[in-house]
Coordinates of C-alpha atoms and ligand atoms in Angstrom, one line a residue:
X19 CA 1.2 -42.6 19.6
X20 CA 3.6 -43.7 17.1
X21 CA 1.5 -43.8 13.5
X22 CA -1.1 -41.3 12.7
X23 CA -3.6 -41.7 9.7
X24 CA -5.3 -39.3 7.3
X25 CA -7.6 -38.8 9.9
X26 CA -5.8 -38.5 13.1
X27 CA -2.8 -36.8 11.9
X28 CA -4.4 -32.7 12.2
X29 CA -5.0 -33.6 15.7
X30 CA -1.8 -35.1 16.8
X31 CA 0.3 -32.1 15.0
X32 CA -1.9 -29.8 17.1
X33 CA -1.2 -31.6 20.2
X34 CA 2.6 -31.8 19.3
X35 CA 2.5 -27.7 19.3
X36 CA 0.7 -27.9 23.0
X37 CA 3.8 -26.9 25.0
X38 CA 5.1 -24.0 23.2
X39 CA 5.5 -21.7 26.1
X40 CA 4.6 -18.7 24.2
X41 CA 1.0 -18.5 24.6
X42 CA 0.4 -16.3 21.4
X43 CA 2.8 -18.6 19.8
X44 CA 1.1 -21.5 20.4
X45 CA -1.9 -20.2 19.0
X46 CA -0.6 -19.1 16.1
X47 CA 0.8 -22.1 15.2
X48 CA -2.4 -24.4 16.1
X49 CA -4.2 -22.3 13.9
X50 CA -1.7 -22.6 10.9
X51 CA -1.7 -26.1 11.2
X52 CA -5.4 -26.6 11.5
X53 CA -6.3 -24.2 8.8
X54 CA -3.5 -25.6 6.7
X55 CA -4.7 -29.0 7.1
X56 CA -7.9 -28.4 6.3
X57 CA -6.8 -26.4 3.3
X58 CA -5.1 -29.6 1.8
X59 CA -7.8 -32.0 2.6
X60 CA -10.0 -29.1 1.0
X61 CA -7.9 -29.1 -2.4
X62 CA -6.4 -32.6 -2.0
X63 CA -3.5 -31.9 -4.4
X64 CA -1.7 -34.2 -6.5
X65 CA 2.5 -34.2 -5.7
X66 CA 3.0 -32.3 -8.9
X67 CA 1.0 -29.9 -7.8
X68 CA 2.3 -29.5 -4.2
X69 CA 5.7 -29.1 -5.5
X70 CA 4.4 -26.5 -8.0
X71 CA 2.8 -24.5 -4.8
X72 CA 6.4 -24.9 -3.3
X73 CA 8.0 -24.1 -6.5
X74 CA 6.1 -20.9 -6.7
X75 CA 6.6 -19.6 -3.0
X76 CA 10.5 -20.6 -3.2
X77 CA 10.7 -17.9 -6.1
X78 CA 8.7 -15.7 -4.2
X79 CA 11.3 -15.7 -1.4
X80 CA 14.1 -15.6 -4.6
X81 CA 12.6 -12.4 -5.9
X82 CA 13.0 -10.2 -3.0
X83 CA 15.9 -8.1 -2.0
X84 CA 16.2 -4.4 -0.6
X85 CA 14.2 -3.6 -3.6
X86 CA 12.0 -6.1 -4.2
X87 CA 9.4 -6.9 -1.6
X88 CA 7.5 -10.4 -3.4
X89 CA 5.9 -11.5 -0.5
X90 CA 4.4 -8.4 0.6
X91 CA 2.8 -8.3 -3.4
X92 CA 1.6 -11.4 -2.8
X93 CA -0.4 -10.7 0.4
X94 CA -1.4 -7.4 -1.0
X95 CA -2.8 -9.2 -4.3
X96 CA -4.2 -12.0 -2.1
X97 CA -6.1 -9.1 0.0
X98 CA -4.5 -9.9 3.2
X99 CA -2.2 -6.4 3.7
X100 CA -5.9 -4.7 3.4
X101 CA -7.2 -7.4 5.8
X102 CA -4.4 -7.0 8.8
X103 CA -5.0 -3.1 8.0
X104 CA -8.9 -3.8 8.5
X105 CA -8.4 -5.8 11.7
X106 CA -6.1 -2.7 13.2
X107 CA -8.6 -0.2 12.5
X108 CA -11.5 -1.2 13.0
X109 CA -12.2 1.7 16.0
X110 CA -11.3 4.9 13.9
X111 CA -14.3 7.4 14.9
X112 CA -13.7 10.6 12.4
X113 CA -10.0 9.4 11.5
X114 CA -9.0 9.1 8.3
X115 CA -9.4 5.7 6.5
X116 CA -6.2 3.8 6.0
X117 CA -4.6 2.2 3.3
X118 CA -2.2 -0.3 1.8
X119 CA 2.0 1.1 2.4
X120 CA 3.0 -0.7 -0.8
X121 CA 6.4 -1.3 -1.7
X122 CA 7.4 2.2 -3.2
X123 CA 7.9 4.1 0.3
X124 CA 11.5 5.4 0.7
X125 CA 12.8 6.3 4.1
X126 CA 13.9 9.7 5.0
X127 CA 12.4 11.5 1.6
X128 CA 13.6 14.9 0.8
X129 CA 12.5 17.7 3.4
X130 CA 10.9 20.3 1.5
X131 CA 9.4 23.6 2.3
X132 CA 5.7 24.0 1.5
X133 CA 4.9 24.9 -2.2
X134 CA 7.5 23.2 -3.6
X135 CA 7.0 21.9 -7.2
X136 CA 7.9 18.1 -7.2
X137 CA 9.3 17.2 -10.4
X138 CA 9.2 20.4 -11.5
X139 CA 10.4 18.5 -15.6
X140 CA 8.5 16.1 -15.6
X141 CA 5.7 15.2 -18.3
X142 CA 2.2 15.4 -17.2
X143 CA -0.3 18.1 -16.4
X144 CA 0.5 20.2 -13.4
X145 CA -1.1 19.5 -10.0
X146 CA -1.9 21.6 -6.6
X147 CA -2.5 19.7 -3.5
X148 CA -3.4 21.2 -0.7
X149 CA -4.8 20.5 3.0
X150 CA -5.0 20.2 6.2
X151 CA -3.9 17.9 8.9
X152 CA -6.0 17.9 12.4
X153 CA -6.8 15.1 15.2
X154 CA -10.2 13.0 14.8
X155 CA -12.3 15.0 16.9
X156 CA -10.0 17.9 17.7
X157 CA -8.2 20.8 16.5
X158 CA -5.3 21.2 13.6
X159 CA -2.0 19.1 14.0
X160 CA 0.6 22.1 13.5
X161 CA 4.0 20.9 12.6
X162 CA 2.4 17.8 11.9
X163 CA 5.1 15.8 9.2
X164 CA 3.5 14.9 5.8
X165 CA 5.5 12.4 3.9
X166 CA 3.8 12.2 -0.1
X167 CA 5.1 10.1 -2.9
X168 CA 3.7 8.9 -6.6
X169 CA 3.7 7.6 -9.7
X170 CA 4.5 9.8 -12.5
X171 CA 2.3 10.5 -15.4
X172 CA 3.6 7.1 -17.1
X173 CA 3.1 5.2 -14.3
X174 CA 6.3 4.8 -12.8
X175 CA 7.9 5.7 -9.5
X176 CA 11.0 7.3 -9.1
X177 CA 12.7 3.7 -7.7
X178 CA 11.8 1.8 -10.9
X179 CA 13.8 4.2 -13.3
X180 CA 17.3 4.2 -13.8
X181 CA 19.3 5.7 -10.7
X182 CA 20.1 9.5 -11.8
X183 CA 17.4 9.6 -14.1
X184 CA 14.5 9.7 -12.1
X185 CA 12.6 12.5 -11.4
X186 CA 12.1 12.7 -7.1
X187 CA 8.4 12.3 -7.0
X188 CA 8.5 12.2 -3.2
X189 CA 8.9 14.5 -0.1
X190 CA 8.6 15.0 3.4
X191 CA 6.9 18.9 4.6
X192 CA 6.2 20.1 7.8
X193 CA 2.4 21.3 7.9
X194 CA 2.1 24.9 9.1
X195 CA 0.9 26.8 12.5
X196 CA -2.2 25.7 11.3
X197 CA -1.9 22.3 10.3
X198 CA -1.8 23.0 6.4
X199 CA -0.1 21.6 4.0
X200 CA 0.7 22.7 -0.2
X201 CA 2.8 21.6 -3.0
X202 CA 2.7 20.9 -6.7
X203 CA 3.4 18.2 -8.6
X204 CA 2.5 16.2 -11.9
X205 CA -0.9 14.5 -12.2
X206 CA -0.5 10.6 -11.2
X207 CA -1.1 7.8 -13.6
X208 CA -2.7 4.2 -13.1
X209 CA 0.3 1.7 -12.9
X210 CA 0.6 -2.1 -12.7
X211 CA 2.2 -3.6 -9.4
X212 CA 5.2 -5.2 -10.5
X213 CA 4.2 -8.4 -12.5
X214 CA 7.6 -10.0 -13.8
X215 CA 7.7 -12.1 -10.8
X216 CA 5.6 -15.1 -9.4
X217 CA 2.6 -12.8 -8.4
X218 CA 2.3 -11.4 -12.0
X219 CA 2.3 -15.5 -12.8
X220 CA -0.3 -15.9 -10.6
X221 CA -1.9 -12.5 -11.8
X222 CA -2.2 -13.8 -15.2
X223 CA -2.8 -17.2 -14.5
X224 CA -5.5 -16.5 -13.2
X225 CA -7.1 -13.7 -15.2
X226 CA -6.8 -11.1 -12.9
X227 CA -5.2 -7.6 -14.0
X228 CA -2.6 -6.2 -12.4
X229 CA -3.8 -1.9 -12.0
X230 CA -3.7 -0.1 -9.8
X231 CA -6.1 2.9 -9.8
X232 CA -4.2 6.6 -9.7
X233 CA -3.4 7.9 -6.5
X234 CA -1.3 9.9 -4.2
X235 CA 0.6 8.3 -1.1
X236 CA 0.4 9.8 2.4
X237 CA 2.3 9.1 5.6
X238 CA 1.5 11.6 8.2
X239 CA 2.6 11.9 11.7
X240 CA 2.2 14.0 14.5
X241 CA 2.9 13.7 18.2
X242 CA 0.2 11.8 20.1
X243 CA -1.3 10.3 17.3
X244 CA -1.3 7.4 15.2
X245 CA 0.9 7.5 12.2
X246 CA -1.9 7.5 9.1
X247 CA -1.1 5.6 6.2
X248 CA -3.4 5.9 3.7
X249 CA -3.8 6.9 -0.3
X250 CA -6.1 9.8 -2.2
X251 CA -7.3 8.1 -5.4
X252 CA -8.0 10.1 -8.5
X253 CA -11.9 10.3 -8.6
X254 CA -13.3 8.5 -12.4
X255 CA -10.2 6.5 -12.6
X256 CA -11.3 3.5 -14.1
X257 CA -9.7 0.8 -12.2
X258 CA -11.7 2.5 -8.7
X259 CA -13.7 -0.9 -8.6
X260 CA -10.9 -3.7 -9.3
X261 CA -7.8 -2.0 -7.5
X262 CA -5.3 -5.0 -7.9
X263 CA -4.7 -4.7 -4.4
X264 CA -7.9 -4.2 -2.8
X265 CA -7.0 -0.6 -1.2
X266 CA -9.6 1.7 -2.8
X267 CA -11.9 3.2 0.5
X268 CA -14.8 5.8 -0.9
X269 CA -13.6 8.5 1.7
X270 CA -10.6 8.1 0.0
X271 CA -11.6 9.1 -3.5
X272 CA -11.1 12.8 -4.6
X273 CA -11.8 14.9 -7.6
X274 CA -8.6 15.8 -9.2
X275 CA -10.4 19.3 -10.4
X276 CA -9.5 20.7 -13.5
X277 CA -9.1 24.6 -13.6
X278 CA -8.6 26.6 -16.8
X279 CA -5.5 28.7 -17.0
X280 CA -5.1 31.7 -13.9
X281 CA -4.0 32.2 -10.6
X282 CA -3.8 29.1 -8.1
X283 CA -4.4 29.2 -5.0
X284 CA -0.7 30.2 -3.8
X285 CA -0.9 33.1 -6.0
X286 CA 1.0 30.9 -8.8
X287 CA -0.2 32.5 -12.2
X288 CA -0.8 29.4 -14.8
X289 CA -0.6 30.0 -18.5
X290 CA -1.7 26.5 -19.3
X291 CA -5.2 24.9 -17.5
X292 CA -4.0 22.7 -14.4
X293 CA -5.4 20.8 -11.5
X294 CA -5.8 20.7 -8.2
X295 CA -6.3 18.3 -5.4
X296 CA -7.3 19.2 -1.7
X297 CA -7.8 17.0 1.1
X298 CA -7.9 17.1 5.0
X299 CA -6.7 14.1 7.0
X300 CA -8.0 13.2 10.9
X301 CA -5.5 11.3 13.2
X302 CA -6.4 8.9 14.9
X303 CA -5.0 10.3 18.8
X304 CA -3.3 7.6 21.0
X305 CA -5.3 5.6 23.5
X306 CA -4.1 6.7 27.1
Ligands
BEZ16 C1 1.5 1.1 -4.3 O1 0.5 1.7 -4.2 O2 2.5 1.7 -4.5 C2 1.4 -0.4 -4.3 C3 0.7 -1.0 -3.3 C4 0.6 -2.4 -3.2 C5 1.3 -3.2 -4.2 C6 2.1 -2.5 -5.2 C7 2.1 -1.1 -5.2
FE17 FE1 1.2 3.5 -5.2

């Protein structure tokens, strides 16, 4: 067939994908099309606004560099990263929930013993976190590698200040014979994701704000088992129920408890009051 019609066209771009030999591929791409389709005769846009839709994913693609991740903001503020995630975990008996990466993960952090005080100058009230990493179902994860990173108290990470003047709220320790795991660092803040790009355009467009509630990142690994990626959000922080990115899980909310001034748990004595955050993670092991 030569000419296809509003309503024959879906079918015949369909077909027209029917001898991709990639099996997976050819899925894939049926179901974009057909999805796609049905999007557009859904919304039935004018031109103007189909070049705006391409307009606004061009600069997308425009805004991204080895910095700047645009799409991946977009598919985290569209709910999608947290739906993939979903869709990958969905068997995770006793293992700690997951969570959005987000875009502020460095590779290769500092390696730092336990008890190290991150950010030692920086603003913001003092924190303890503590914990202990063990497999879902089983025993502690010794040696197990703990990778953390945060906002500050202002809201920033260490990649969004000027290079040199940032201070390193990130690290990599090695949990002990036991599985545990200690440091200190500065209280987090609630931050926006990035918005001077075409998802804050969107953001604001349409009415949507772009926090994020307080929390601490965790990467953990350990031999055998699933790498976790997953948050601990700052319990009465009051963007819990509108997360800009859909991430908050209950299990993964945490008192940040406040303690009046006196000897932490490391044996740390604190003139001024401080707090202190403690948290053990289950990994999920390997199948086979
Ligand atoms: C973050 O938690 O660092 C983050 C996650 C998704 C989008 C922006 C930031
Ligand atoms: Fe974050």
């Amino acid at each position: 067939m030569r000419e296809f019609d509003e309503a024959s066209l879906t079918e015949a771009v369909i077909r027209r994908f029917g001898e991709t030999p990639d099996p997976r591929l050819r899925q894939v791409m049926q179901a974009l099309v057909g999805h796609l389709h049905a999007f557009v005769r859904d919304i039935e846009p004018s031109f103007e606004e189909w070049q705006t839709a391409i307009d606004f994913l061009t600069r997308t693609g425009q805004k991204c560099d080895d910095r700047r991740q645009e799409f991946i903001l977009l598919s985290d503020t569209l709910g999608v990263s947290m739906l993939v995630d979903a869709i990958n975990h969905r068997v995770a008996a006793g293992a700690t929930p997951t969570t959005v990466l987000g875009p502020f993960y460095v590779e290769n952090p500092p390696v730092l013993p336990l008890g190290t005080e991150l950010a030692a100058r920086a603003p913001g009230d003092r924190l303890h976190v503590s914990g202990r990493i063990a497999a879902a179902g089983g025993g502690p994860l010794p040696g197990a590698i703990v990778d953390v990173w945060q906002s500050d108290a202002e809201g920033f990470y260490d990649v969004q200040r000027p290079v040199g003047e940032a201070p390193e709220l990130r690290a990599r320790f090695e949990a002990d014979a036991e599985g545990r795991f200690h440091f200190w660092t500065v209280v987090p803040s609630a931050y926006p994701v990035p918005t001077d790009g075409p998802v804050g355009e969107m953001l604001k467009a349409t009415g949507r704000h772009p926090m994020r509630p307080a929390h601490i990142h965790f990467m953990i690994s350990a031999p055998g088992h699933e790498t976790l990626v997953t948050h601990v959000f700052a319990d009465g922080d009051p963007y819990l129920d509108s997360d800009a990115v859909f991430g908050v899980k209950e299990a993964l909310v945490r008192a940040f408890e406040q303690n009046p001034p006196g000897t932490a748990p490391d044996g740390r004595v604190m003139d001024t009051p401080w707090r202190s955050l403690t948290y053990d993670f289950a990994l999920r092991p390997l199948a086979g």
